[in-house]
mmCIF file of C-alpha atoms in Angstrom:
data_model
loop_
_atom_site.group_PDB
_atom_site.id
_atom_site.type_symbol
_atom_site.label_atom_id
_atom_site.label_comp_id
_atom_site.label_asym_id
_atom_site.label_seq_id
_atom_site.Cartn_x
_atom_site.Cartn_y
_atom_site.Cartn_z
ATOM 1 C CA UNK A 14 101.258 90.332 130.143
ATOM 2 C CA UNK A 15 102.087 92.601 127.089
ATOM 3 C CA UNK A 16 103.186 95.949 128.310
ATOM 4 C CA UNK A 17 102.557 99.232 126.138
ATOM 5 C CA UNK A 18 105.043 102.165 127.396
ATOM 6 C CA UNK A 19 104.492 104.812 125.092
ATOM 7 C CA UNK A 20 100.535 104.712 125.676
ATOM 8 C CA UNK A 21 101.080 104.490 129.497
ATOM 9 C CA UNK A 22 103.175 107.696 129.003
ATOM 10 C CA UNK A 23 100.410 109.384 126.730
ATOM 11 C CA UNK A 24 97.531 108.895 129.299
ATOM 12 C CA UNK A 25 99.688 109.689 131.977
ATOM 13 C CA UNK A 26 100.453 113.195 129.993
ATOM 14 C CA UNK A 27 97.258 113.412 128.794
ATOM 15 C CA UNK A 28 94.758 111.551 131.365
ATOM 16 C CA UNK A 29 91.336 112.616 129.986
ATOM 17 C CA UNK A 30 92.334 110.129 127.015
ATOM 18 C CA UNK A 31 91.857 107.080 129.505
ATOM 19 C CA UNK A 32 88.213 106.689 128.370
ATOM 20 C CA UNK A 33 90.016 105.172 125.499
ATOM 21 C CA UNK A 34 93.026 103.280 126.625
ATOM 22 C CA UNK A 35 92.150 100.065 125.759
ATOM 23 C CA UNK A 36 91.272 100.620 122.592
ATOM 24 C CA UNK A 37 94.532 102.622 121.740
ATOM 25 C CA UNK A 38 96.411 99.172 122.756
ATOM 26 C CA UNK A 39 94.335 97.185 120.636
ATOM 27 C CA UNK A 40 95.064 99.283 117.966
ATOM 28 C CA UNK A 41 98.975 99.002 118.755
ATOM 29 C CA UNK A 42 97.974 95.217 119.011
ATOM 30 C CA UNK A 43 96.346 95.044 115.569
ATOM 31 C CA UNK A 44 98.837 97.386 113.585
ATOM 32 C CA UNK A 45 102.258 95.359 114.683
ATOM 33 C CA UNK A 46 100.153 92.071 113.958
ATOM 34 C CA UNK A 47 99.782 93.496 110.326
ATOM 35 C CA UNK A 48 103.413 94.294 110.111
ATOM 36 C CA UNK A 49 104.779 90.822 111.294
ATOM 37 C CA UNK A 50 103.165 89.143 108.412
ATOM 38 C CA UNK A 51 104.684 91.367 105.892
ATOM 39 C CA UNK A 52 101.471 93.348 105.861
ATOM 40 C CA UNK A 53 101.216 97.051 105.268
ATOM 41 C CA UNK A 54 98.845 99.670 106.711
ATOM 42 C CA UNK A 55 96.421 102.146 104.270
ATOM 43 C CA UNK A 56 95.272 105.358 105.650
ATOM 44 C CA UNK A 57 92.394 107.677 104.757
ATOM 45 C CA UNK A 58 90.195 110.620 105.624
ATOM 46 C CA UNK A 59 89.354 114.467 104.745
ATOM 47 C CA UNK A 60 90.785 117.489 105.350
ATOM 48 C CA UNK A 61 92.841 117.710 108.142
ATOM 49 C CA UNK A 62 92.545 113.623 108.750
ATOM 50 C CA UNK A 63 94.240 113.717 105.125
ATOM 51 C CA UNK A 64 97.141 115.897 107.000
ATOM 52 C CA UNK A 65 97.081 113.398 109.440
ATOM 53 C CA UNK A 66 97.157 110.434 107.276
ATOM 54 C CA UNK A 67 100.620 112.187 105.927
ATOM 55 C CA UNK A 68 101.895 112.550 108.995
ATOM 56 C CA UNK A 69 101.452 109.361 110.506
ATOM 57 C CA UNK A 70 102.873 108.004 107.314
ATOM 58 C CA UNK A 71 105.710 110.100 107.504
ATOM 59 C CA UNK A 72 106.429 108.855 111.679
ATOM 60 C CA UNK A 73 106.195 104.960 109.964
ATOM 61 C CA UNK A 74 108.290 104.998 106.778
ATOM 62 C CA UNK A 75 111.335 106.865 108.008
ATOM 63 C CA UNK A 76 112.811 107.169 112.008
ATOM 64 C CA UNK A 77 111.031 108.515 114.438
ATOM 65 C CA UNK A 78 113.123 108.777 117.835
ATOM 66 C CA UNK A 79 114.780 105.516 116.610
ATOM 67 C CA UNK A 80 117.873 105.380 114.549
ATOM 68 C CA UNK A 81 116.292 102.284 112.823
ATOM 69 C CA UNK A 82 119.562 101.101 110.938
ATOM 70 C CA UNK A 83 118.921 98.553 108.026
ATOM 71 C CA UNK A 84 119.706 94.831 109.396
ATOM 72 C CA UNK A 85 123.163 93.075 108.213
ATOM 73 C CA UNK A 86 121.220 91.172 105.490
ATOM 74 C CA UNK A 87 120.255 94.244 103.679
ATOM 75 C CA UNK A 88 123.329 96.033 104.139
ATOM 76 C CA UNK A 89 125.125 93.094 102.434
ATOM 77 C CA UNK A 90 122.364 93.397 99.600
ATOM 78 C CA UNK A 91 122.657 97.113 98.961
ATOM 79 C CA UNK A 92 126.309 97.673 100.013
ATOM 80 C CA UNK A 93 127.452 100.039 103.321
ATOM 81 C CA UNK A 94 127.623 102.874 101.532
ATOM 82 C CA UNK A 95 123.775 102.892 100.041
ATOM 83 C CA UNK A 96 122.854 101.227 103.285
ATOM 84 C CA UNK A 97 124.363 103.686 105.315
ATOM 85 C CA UNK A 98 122.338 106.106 104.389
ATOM 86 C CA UNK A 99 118.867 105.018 104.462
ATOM 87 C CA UNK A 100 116.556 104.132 107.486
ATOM 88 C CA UNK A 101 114.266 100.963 108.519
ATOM 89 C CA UNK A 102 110.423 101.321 107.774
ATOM 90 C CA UNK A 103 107.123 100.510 108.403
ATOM 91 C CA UNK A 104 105.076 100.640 105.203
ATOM 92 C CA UNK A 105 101.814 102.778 105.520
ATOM 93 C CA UNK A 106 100.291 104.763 102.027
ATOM 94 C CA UNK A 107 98.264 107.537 102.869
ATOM 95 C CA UNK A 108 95.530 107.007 100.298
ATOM 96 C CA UNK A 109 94.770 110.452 99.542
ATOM 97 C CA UNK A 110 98.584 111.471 98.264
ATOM 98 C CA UNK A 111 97.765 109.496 94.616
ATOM 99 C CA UNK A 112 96.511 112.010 92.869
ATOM 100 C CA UNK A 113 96.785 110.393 89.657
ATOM 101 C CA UNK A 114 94.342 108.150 90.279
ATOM 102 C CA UNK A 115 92.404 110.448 92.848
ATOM 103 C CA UNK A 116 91.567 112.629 89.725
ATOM 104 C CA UNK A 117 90.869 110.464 87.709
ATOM 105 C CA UNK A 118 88.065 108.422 89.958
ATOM 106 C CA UNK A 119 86.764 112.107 90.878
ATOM 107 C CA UNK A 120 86.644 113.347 87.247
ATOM 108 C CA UNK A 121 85.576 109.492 86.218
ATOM 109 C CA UNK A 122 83.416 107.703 88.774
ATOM 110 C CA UNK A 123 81.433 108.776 92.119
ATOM 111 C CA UNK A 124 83.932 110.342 94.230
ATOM 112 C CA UNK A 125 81.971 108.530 97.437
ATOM 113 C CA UNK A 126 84.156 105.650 96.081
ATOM 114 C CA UNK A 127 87.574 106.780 95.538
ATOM 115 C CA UNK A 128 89.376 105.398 98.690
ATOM 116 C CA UNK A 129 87.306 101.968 98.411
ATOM 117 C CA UNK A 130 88.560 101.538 95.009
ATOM 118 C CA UNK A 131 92.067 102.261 95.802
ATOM 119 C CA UNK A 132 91.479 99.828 98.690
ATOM 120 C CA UNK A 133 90.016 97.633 96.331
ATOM 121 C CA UNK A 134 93.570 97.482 94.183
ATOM 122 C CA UNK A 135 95.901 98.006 97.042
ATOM 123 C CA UNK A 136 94.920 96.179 99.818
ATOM 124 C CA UNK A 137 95.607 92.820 100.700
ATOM 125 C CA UNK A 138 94.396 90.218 103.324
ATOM 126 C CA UNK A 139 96.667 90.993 106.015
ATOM 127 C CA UNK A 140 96.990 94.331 105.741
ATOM 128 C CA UNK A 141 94.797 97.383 107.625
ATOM 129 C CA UNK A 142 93.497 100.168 107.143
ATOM 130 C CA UNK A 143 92.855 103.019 108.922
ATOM 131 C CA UNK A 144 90.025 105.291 108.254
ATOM 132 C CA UNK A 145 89.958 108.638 110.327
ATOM 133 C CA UNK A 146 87.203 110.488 110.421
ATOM 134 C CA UNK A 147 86.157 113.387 113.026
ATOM 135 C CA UNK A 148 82.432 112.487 113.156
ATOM 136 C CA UNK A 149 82.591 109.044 111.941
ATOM 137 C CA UNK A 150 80.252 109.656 109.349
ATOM 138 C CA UNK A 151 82.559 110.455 105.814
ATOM 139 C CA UNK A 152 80.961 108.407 103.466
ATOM 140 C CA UNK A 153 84.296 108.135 101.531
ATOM 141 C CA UNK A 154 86.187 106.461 104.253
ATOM 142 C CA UNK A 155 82.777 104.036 105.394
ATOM 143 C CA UNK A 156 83.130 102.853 101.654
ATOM 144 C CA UNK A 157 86.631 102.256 102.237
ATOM 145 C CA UNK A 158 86.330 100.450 105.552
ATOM 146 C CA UNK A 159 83.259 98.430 103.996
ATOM 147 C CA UNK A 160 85.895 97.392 101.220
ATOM 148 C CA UNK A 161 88.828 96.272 103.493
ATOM 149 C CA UNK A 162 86.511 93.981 105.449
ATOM 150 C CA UNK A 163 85.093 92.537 102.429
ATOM 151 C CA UNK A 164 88.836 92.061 101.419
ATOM 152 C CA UNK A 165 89.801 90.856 104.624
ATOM 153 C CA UNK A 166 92.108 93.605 105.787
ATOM 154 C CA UNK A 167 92.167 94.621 109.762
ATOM 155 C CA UNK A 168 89.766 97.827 110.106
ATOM 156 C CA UNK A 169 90.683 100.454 112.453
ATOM 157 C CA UNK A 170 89.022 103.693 113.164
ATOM 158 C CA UNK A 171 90.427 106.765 114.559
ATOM 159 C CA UNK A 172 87.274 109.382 115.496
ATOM 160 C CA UNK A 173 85.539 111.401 118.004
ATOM 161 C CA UNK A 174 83.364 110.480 121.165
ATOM 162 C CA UNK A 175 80.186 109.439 118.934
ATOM 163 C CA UNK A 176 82.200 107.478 116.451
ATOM 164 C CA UNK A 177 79.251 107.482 114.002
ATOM 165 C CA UNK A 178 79.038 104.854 111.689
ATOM 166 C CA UNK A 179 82.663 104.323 111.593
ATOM 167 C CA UNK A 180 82.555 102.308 115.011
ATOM 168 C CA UNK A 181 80.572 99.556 113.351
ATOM 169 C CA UNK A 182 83.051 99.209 110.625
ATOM 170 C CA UNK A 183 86.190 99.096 112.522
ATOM 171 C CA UNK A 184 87.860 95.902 114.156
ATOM 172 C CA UNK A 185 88.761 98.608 116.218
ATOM 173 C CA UNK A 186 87.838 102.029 117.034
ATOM 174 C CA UNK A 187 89.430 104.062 118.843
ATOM 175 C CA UNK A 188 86.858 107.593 120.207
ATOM 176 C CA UNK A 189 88.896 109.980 121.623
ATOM 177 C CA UNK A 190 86.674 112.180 123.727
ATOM 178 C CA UNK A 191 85.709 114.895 122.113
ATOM 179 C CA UNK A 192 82.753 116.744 120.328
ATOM 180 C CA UNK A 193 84.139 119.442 117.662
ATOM 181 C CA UNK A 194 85.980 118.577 115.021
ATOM 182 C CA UNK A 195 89.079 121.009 115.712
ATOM 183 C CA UNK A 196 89.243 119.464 119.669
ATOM 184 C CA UNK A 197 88.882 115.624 117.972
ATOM 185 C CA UNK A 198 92.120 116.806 115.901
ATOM 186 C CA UNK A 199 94.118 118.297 118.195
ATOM 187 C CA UNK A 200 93.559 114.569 120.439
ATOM 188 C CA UNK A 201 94.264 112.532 117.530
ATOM 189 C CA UNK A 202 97.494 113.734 117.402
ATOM 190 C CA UNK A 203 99.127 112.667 120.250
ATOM 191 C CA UNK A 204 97.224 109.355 119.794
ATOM 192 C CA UNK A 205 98.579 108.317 116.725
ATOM 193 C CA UNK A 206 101.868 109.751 118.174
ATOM 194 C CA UNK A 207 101.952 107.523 120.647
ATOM 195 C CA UNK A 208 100.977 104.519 118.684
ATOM 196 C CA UNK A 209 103.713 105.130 116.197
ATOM 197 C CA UNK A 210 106.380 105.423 119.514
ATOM 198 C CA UNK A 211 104.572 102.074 120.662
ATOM 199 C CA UNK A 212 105.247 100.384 117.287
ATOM 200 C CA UNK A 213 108.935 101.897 116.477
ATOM 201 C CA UNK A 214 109.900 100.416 119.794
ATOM 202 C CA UNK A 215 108.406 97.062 119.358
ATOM 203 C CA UNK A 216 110.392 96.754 115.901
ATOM 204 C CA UNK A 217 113.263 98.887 116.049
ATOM 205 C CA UNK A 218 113.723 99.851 119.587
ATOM 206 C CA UNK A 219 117.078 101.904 119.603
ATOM 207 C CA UNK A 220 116.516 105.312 120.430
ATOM 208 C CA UNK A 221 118.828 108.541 118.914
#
């Protein structure tokens, strides 16, 4: 039977998340599935899920609470010295962060479209994406998760107790339960703390 520390210790912590358990392991599930194939994960939403599409980005791509030292193969390739210095990763692009292209699409094109395009020409079968939205309703990120389907990407949604339309889109969607968009945010964070704990142990396991 898989096990999922990190998540037992979050709903331990923080019980009144237990409503959504399961679907915080299925996400865990879904995400290191993505990675084992050599996939990557996409992130999007608004406001303060844009913040939190950096941060989570920022947890995968660099350590965590692992040291996450390059294996020998790659620290034959680069040398020790270059080696030495740089950390194991888990690739994730917060969508948002390209501004570039961002611009350009809003200046250009209907904005309702921006992420699904950038889905469109980043995404890959294999890869996910994961579309955070406090009501479930952004009609930027529904695009986006319509798009990653279509391209067969894993969908997961990250979103308060109602889940909107989101929860129809999403392989997997996890509701965290709460009503008002600044209580949805402050319990997405330790949710997609947690998740990011869960998946640096399962690849990198070595703690500072």
């Amino acid at each position: 039977m898989k096990t999922f520390p990190q998540i037992e210790k979050l709903l331990s912590r923080l019980p009144v998340l237990e409503p959504c358990g399961n679907d915080i392991r299925r996400a865990v599930d879904a995400l290191a599935e993505t990675f084992r194939r050599g996939g990557k994960l996409l992130i999007c939403g608004n406001g303060g899920s844009a913040a939190d599409a950096d941060h989570i980005s920022g947890e995968l791509l660099k350590g965590f609470c692992s040291k996450r030292p390059l294996k020998p193969a790659a620290r034959e390739r680069l040398g020790e010295a270059l080696a030495a210095e740089l950390q194991d990763a888990l690739p994730a692009i917060p969508l948002h962060s390209l501004g570039a292209i961002n611009t350009a699409w809003l200046n250009d094109c209907n904005p309702y479209y921006g992420y699904a395009q950038l889905v469109w020409g980043l995404g890959r079968e294999g890869d996910a994406l994961l579309g955070i939205s406090t009501s479930g309703n952004s009609k930027n990120v529904g695009f986006a998760m319509e798009t990653a389907r279509g391209k067969g990407l894993t969908t997961i949604g990250l979103s308060g107790a109602d889940g909107g339309r989101l929860k129809t889109l999403a392989d997997v969607c996890i509701r965290v339960p709460a009503t008002e968009t600044f209580k949805i945010q402050e319990l997405h964070l330790p949710v997609y703390h947690a998740i990011c704990l869960e998946l640096e142990d399962i690849f990198f396991g070595e703690k500072k």
